[in-house]
Coordinates of C-alpha atoms in Angstrom, one line a residue:
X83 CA 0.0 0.0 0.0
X84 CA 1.4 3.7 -0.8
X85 CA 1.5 6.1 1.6
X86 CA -1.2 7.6 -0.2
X87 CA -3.4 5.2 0.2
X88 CA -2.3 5.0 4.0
X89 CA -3.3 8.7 4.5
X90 CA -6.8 8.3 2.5
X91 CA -7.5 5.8 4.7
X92 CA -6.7 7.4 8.2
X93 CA -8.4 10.2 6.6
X94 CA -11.7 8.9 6.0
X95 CA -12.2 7.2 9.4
X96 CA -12.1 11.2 10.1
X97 CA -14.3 12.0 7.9
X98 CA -16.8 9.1 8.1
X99 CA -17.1 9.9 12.4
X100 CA -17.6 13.4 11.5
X101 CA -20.4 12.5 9.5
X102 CA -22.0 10.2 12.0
X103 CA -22.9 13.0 14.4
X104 CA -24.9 15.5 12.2
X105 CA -26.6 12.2 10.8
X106 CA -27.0 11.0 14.5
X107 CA -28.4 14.0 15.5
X108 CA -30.8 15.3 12.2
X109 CA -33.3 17.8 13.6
X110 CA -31.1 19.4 16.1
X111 CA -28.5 19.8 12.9
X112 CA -30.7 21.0 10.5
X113 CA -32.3 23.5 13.6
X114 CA -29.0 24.8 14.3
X115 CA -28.2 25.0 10.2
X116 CA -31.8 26.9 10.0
X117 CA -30.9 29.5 12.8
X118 CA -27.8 30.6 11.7
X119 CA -29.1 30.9 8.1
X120 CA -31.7 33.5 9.4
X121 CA -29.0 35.0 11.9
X122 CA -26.8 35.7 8.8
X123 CA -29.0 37.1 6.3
X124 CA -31.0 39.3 8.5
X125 CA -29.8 42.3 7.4
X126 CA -29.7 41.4 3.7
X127 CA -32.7 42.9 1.8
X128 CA -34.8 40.0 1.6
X129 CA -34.2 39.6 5.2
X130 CA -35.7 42.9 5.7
X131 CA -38.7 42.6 3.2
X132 CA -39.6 39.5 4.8
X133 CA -39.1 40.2 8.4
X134 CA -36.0 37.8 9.4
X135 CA -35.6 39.6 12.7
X136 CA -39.4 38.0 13.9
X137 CA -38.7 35.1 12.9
X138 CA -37.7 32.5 15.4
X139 CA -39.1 29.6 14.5
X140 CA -39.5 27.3 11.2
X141 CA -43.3 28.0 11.4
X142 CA -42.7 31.9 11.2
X143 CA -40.3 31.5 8.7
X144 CA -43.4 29.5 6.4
X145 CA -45.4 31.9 6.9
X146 CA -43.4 34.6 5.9
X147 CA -41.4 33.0 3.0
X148 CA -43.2 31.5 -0.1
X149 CA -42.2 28.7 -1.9
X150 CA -40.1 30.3 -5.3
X151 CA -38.7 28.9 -8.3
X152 CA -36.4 30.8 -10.1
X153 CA -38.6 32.8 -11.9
X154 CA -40.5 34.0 -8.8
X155 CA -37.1 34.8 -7.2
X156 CA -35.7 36.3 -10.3
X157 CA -36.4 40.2 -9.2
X158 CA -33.7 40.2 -6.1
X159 CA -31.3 37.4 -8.0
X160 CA -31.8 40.3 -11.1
X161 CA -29.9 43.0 -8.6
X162 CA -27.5 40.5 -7.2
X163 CA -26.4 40.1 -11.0
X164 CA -26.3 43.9 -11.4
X165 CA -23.5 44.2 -8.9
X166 CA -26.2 45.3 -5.9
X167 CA -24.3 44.0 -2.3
X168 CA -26.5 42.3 0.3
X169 CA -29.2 41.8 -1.4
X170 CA -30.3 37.3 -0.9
X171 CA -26.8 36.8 1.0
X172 CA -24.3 39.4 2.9
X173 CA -21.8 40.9 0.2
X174 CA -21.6 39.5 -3.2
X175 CA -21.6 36.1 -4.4
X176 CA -18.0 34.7 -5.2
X177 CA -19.4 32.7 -8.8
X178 CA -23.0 32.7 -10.6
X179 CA -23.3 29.0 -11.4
X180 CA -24.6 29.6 -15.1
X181 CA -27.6 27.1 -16.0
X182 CA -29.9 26.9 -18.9
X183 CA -33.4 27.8 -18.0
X184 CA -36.5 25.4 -19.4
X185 CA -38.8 28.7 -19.5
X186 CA -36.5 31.6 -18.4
X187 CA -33.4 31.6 -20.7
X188 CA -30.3 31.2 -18.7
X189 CA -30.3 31.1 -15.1
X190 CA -27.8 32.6 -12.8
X191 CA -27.5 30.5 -9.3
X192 CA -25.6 32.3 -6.9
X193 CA -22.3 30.5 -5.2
X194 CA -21.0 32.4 -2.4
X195 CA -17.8 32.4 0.4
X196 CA -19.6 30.6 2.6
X197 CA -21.9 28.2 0.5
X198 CA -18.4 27.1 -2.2
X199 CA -16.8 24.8 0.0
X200 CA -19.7 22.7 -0.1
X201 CA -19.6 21.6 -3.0
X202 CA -15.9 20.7 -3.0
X203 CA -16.2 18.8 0.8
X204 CA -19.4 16.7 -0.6
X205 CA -17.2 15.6 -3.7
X206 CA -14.5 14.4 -1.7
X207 CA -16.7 13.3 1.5
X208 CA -18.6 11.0 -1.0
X209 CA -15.2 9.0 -2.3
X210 CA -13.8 9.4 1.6
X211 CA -16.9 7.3 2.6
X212 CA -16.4 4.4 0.1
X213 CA -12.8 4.2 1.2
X214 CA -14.3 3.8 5.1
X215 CA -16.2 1.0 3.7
X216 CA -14.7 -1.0 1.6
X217 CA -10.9 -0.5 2.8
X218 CA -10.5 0.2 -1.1
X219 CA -8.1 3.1 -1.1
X220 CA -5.1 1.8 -4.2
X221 CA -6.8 4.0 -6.3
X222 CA -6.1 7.5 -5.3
X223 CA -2.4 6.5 -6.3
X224 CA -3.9 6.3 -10.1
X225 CA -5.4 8.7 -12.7
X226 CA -8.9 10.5 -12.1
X227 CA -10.9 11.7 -14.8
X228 CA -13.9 14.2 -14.9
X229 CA -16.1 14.6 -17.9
X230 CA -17.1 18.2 -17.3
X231 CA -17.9 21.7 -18.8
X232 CA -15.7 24.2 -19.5
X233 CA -13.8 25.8 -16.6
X234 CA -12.8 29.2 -18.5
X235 CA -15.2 32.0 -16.5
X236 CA -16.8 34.6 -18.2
X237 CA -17.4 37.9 -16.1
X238 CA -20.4 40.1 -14.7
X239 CA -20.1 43.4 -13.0
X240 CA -17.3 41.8 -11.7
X241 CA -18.7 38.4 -10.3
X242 CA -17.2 35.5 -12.5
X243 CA -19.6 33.4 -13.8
X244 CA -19.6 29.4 -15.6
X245 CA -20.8 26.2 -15.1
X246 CA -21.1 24.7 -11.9
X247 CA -18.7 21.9 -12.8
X248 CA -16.1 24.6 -14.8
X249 CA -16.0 26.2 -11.6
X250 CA -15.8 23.8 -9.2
X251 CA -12.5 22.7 -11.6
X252 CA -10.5 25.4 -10.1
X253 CA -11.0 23.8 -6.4
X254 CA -9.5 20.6 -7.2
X255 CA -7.1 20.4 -4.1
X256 CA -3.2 20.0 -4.4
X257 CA -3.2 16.3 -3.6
X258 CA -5.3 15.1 -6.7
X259 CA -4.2 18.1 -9.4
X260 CA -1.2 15.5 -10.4
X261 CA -4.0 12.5 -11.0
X262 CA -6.5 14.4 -12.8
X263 CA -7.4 14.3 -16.2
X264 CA -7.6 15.9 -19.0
X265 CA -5.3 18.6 -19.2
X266 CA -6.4 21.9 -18.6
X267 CA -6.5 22.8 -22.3
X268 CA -8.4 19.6 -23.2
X269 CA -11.2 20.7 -20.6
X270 CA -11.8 23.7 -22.3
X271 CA -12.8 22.8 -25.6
X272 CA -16.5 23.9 -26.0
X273 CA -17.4 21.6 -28.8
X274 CA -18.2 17.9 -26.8
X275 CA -17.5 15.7 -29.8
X276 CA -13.7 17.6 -30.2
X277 CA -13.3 17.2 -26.5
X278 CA -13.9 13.8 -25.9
X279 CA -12.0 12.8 -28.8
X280 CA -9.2 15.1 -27.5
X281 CA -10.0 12.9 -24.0
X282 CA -9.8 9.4 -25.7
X283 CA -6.7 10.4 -27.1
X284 CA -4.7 11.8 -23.8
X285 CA -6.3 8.9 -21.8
X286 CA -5.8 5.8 -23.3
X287 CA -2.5 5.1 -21.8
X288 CA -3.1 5.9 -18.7
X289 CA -3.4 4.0 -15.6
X290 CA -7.3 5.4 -15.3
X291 CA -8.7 4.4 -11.7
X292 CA -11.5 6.8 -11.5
X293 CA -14.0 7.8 -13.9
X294 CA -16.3 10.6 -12.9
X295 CA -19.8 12.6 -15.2
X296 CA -23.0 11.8 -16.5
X297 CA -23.2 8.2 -17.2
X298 CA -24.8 9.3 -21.0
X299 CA -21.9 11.2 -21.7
X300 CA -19.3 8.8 -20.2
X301 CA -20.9 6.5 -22.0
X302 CA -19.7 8.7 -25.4
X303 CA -16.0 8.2 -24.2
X304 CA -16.3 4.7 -23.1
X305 CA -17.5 3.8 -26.8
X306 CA -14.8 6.3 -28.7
X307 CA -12.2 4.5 -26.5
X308 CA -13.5 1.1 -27.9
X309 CA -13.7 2.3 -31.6
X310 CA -9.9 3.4 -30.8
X311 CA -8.5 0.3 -29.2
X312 CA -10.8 -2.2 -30.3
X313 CA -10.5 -3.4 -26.5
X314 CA -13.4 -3.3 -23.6
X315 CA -12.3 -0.2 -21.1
X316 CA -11.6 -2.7 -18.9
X317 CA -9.0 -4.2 -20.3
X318 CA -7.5 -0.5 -21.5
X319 CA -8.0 0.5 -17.7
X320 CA -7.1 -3.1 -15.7
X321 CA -7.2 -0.6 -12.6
X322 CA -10.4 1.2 -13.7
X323 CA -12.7 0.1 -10.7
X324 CA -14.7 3.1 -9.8
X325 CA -17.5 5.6 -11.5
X326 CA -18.5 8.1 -10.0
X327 CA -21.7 9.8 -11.5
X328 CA -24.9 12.1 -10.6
X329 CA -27.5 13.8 -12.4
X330 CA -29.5 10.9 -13.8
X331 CA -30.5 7.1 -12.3
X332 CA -27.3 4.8 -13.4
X333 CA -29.5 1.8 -13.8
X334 CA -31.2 2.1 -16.8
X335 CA -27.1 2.4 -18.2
X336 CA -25.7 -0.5 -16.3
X337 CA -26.0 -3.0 -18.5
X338 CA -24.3 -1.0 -21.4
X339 CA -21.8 0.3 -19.0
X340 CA -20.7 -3.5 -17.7
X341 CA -21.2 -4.9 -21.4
X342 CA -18.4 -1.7 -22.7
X343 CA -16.3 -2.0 -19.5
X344 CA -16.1 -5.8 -19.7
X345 CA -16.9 -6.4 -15.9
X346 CA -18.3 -5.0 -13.2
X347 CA -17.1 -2.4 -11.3
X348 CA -18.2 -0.2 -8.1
X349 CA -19.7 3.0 -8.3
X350 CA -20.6 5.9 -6.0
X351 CA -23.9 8.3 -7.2
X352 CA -24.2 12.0 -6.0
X353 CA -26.9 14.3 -6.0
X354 CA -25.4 17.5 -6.9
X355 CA -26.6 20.8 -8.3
X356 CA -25.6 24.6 -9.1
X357 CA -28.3 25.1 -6.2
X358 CA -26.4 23.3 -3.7
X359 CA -24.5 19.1 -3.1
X360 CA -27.9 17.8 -1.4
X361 CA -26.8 13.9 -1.0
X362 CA -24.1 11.3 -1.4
X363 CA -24.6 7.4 -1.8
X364 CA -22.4 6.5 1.6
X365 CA -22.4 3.4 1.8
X366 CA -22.3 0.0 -1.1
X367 CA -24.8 -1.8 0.7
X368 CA -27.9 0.5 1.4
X369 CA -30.1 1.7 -0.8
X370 CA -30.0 5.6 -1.7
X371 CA -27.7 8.8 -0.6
X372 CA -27.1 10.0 2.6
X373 CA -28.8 13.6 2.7
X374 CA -26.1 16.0 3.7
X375 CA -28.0 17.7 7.0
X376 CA -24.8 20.2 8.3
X377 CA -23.8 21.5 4.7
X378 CA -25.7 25.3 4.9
X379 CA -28.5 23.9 3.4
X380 CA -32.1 23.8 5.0
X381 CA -34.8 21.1 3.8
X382 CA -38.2 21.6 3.5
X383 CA -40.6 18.8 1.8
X384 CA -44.1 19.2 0.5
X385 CA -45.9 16.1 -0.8
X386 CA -45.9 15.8 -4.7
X387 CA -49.5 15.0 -4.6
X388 CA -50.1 18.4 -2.6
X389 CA -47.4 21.0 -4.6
X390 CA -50.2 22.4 -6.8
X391 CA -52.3 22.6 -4.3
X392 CA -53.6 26.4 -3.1
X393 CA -51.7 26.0 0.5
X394 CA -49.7 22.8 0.7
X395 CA -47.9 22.0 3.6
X396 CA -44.2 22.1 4.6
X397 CA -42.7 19.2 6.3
X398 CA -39.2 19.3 8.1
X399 CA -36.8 16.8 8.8
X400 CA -38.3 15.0 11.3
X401 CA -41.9 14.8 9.9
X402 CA -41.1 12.8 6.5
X403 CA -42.1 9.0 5.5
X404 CA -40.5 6.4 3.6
X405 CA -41.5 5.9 0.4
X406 CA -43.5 9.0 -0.1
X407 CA -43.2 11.4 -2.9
X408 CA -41.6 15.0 -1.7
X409 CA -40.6 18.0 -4.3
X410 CA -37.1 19.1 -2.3
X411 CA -37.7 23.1 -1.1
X412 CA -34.0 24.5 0.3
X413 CA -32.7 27.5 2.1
X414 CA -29.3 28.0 1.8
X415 CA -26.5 30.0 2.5
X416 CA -26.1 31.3 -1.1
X417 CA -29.0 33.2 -0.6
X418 CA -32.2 31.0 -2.0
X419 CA -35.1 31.1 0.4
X420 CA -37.8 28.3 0.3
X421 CA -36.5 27.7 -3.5
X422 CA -38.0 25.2 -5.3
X423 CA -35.0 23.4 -6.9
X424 CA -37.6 21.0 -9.0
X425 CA -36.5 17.7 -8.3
X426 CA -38.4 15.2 -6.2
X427 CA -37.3 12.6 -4.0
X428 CA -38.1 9.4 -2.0
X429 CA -36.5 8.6 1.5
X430 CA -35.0 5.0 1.8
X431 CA -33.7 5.2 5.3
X432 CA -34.7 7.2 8.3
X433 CA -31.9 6.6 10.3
X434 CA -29.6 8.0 9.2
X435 CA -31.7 9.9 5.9
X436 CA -31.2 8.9 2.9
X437 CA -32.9 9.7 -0.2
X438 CA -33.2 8.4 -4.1
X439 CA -34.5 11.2 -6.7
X440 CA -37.5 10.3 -7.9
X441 CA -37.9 12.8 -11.0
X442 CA -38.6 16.6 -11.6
X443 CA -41.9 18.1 -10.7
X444 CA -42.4 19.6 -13.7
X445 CA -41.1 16.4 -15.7
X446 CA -44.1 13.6 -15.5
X447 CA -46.9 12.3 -17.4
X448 CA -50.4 12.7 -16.2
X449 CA -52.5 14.0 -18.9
X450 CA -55.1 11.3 -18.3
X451 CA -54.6 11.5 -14.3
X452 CA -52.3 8.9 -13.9
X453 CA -49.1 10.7 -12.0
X454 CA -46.3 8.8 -13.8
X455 CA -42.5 10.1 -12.5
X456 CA -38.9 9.4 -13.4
X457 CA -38.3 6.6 -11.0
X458 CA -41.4 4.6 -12.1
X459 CA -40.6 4.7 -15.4
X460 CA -36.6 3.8 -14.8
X461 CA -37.8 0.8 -12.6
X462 CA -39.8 -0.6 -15.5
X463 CA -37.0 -0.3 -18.0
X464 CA -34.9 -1.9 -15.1
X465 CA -37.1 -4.7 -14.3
X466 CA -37.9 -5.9 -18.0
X467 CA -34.3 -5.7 -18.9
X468 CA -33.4 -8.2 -16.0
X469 CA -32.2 -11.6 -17.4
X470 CA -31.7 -10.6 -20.8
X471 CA -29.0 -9.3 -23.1
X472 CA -31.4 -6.0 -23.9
X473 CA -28.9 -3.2 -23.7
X474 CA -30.4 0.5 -24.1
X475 CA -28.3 3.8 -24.6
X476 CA -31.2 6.2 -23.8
X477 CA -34.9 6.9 -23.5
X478 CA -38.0 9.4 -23.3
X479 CA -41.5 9.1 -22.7
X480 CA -44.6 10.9 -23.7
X481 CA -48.0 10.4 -24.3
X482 CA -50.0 10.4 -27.1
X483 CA -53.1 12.0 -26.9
X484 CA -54.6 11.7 -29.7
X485 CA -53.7 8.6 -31.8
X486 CA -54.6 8.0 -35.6
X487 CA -56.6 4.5 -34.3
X488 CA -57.4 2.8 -31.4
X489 CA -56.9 4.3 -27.6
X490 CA -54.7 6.9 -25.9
X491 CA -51.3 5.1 -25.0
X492 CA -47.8 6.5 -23.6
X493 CA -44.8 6.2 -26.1
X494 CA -41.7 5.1 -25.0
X495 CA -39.1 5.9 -27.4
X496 CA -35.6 3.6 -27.2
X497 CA -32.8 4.3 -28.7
X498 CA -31.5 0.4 -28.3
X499 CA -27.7 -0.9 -28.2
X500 CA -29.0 -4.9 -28.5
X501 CA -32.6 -5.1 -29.4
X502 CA -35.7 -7.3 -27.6
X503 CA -35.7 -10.4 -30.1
X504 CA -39.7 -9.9 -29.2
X505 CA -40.3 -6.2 -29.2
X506 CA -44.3 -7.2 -28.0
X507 CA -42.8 -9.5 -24.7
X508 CA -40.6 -6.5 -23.5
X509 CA -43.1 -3.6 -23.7
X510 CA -45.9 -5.7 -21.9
X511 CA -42.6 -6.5 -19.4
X512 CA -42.4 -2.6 -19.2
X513 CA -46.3 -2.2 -19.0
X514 CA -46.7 -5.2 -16.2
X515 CA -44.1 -3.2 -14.0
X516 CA -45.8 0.2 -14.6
X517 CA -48.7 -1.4 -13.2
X518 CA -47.6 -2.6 -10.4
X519 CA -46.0 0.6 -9.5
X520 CA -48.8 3.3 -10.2
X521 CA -52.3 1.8 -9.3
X522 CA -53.2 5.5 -11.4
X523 CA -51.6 4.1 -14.9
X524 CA -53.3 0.6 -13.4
X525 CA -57.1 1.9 -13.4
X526 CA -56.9 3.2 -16.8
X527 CA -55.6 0.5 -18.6
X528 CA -58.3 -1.5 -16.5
X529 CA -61.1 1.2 -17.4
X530 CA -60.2 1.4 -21.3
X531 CA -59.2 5.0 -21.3
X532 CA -55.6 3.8 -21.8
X533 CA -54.0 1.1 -23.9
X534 CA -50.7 -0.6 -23.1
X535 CA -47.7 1.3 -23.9
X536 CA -46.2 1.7 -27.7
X537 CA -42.5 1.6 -27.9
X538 CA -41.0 3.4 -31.0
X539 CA -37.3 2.6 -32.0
X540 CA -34.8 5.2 -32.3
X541 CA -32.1 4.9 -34.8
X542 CA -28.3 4.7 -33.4
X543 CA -27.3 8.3 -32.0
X544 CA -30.8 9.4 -32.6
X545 CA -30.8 10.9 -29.4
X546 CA -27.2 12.6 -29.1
X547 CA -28.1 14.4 -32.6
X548 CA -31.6 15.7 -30.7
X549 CA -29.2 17.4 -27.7
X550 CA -26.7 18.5 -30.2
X551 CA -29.6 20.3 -32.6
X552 CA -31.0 22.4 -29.8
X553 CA -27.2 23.1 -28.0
X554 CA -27.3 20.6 -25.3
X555 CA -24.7 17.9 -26.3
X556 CA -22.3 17.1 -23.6
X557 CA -21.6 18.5 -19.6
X558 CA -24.1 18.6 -17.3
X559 CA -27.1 18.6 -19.9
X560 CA -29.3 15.2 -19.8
X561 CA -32.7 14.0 -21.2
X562 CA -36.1 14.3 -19.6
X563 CA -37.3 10.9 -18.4
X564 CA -40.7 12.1 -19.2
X565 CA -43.1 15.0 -20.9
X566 CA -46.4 15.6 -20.6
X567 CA -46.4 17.1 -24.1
X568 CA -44.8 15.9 -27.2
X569 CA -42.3 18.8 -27.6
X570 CA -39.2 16.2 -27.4
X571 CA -41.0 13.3 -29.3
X572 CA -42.3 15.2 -32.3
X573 CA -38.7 16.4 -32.6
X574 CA -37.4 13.2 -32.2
X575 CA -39.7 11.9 -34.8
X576 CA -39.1 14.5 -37.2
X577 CA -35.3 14.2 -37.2
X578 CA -35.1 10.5 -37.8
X579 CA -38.1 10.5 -39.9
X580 CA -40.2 8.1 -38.2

C-alpha cells in the first residue's frame, strides 16, 4: 500500500465519524443550520422585506417565505447580478453557477464564500466514505478523470460566472491536481464531440482508476475509447474500478456500461446541483444517498400529490415518511429562500436519511390522471431488462393523446444498443411493472381509457443528434425521463423520420 493510500484511509475514518454526528443528531442539525441561516442574512434585503428579525421559528419563517422557483425569485437574483451587495446573501456572491433555464433563458445561481466549499467537501466526503467502507483506497495512487464543462469563466459586473462543474474545476485540491485528467487545455474545448476525442486520445495510456460525469456522456467516451482500441475499457483500464456519477439514475445504463467496461465495477452516485450538493450514496450496501444535514442547506418537503395545491404544507426533517413522494424546497446560505429546486425525492432510510431522486416536478406524465414520475418509469425499464441481453443507450416518454386508431397510449421511445428479439414480450414487461407501481396508470388500462404502452425505436445516435440540434450535447445537460407534451418526441420523430 502507498502512503497515499495509507493517508486516504486514516483520513476517511475522520471524515466518516464526523459524519456520523450530524446524521445521528438530524433535527437538532438542521435547527442549528436553520438558525444561523436566518441569523446571517437578516440584514440582507430579503431579510428585511420578509421580516427575518421576527422570525424565530421554522413555522414563522413558512409563513413569511413563499415557496419560489427561479422565476418567482428572479427580481432580487436580477440585482445580485447587477452588482447590488446584500441583497439574498451578505456581500456579493463569489461565482453565478450559469444554467440553462427550461422557461427563463439562462439562469444565474448564486455560489458564495460561505456556500463554495460545499460543493468541494461533498465531492470528496462521497469517495472518503467508500474508502471507510470498503478499505478500497489503491486507487487515489492512479489517474482520475472528470467529464465536465468548460472551466474558462466569463465575467459580470465583476462576479465571474460558468458552469457549476467549470467552476468547481478550479478547487480541485493539491493532492489530486497531479491525478487528474484531462489537461487543462483539453477541458476547455466547448465543442463535446472535439473534447472527448481530444480525451480518448490523452487517456488511453493511462493507468485510469476513476472515472467521474453523467453516465450518457461517459458513456460517449467509453464507446470512442473502444472504436480506438478495439479493447473493452476494462482491459484498456485493468485498474479502472470506480464511477462516480450524478445527475441521472445509473441503472437504466448498467448494463451497457458492464457490457463496454467488460466487468463489473463499483460505483458511487451523488446528488449535486448549481443550487447546492444535497446527498451522497455512503455506503455500497444501502439503498439511496445519505442527505447531507450540516452542509448550509435547510430542507423543506411538500408532498408531490399536494405542490399544486392552493396551501400545501411544509414538512421538516423530522416529519417525513418512507416511500412518499416529496418535491425538495431549500434554504441556503447562497442566498435562496424556500427555493423550489424542482426535483423530487423518496426517502430510503430514516436513520440516518437517505434519499433516491424520484424525478422533476415539472417532468411527468399525467395527462389522463395517472401521476407517472422518473423513478417509475426507470424501474420498468430496469425490471424488464433483468435476465436478458437488452442493452439500451437512452430513453424518453410521452404520451400520445390523440392517436390516428385505437386508444390513448404512452410512447416510450428507445434508442437500443441490443434489441428485444420480441419487441411485444418487453413492452408488456415494461407495461406489467408500470402497473404494479402506479395503481393510477393501473385503473386506466383496466377502465379502457388507456391502452398498453407503444415503444418506438430510435435509430443509433438518434438521441445525441436531438441534444446537439438544440445546443445541449455534452456536460451537465441530460434528457427528460418524461413529458407531458410531445415537444421532445415530435422532434425526435421529425429528425429521424419516423
Amino acid at each position: 500500500m502507498s502512503l497515499k493510500s495509507a493517508a486516504a484511509k486514516i483520513f476517511a475514518t475522520r471524515i466518516f465519524n464526523k459524519t456520523q454526528k450530524s446524521a445521528n443528531n438530524p433535527v437538532a442539525t438542521q435547527q442549528k443550520v436553520f438558525k444561523n441561516l436566518i441569523r446571517q442574512a437578516k440584514k440582507t434585503e430579503f431579510g428585511s422585506d420578509h421580516h427575518f428579525a421576527h422570525i424565530k421559528t421554522f413555522e414563522d419563517f413558512a409563513k413569511k417565505v413563499p415557496v419560489r422557483d427561479y422565476e418567482e425569485l428572479k427580481p432580487y437574483i436580477e440585482k445580485v447580478v447587477k452588482g447590488k451587495e446584500d441583497v439574498l446573501w451578505k456581500g456579493k456572491p463569489l461565482y453565478f453557477a450559469k444554467t440553462s433555464g427550461t422557461t427563463s433563458g439562462a439562469k444565474y445561481i448564486p455560489l458564495t464564500k460561505a456556500s463554495m466549499p460545499f460543493h468541494i467537501q461533498a465531492a470528496r466526503d462521497a469517495i472518503l466514505h467508500y474508502i471507510h467502507e470498503t478499505g478500497k483506497a489503491d486507487f487515489v495512487s492512479g489517474k482520475m478523470i472528470f467529464l465536465q464543462g468548460s472551466p474558462e469563466l466569463d465575467e459580470k459586473n465583476g462576479i465571474k460566472l460558468g458552469r457549476l462543474s467549470g467552476i468547481v474545476a478550479h478547487f480541485v485540491p493539491k493532492y489530486l491536481q497531479k491525478n487528474r485528467m484531462p489537461s487543462w487545455e483539453t477541458n476547455c474545448i466547448e465543442d463535446w464531440e472535439t473534447k472527448v476525442d481530444a480525451i480518448v486520445e490523452e487517456t488511453f495510456n493511462e493507468n485510469m482508476t476513476v472515472i467521474s460525469g453523467i453516465p450518457s456522456w461517459v458513456q460517449m467516451y467509453f464507446e470512442k475509447l473502444k472504436q480506438k482500441t478495439g479493447k473493452p475499457v476494462g482491459e484498456i483500464f485493468r485498474n479502472f474500478n470506480l464511477f462516480i456519477y450524478g445527475g441521472v439514475n445509473y441503472e437504466p445504463y448498467r448494463a451497457k456500461f458492464e457490457n463496454l467496461i467488460g466487468r463489473k465495477v463499483d460505483s458511487i452516485e451523488l446528488f449535486p446541483a448549481s443550487e447546492g450538493f444535497f446527498a451522497y450514496q455512503d455506503s455500497q450496501k444501502e439503498k439511496g444517498m445519505l442527505l447531507l444535514l450540516n452542509s448550509g442547506i435547510f430542507y423543506e418537503f411538500i408532498k408531490s400529490e399536494e405542490f399544486f395545491t392552493e396551501k400545501p404544507r411544509r414538512y421538516t426533517i423530522g416529519e417525513v415518511e418512507l416511500g412518499v413522494n416529496y418535491v425538495l424546497i431549500i434554504s441556503t446560505n447562497a442566498g435562496l429562500w424556500a427555493y423550489n429546486i424542482g426535483d423530487t425525492v423518496q426517502f430510503t432510510s430514516l436513520k440516518p436519511y437517505r434519499v433516491v431522486v424520484s424525478g422533476r416536478i415539472k417532468h411527468y406524465i399525467s395527462a389522463f390522471g395517472e401521476h407517472v414520475i422518473g423513478k417509475e418509469v426507470e424501474t420498468a425499464l430496469k425490471e424488464a431488462m433483468e435476465n436478458t441481453n437488452i442493452r439500451v443507450n437512452e430513453f424518453t416518454v410521452a404520451p400520445q393523446i390523440t392517436p390516428k386508431t385505437g386508444l390513448p397510449y404512452h410512447e416510450w421511445f428507445i434508442e437500443f444498443e441490443n434489441e428485444p428479439e420480441n419487441f411485444s414480450a418487453f413492452a408488456e414487461a415494461i407495461n406489467t411493472s408500470m402497473r404494479r407501481q402506479n395503481v393510477y396508470y393501473d385503473d386506466l388500462i383496466v377502465g379502457n381509457v388507456l391502452q398498453n404502452l407503444i415503444i418506438t425505436k430510435i435509430p443509433k445516435n438518434g438521441f445525441q443528434d436531438y441534444m446537439k440540434s438544440i445546443g445541449k450535447l455534452g456536460g451537465q445537460n441530460k434528457i427528460p425521463r418524461l413529458s407531458n407534451d410531445r415537444k421532445i418526441a415530435d422532434a425526435l420523430m421529425r429528425d429521424n423520420e419516423i
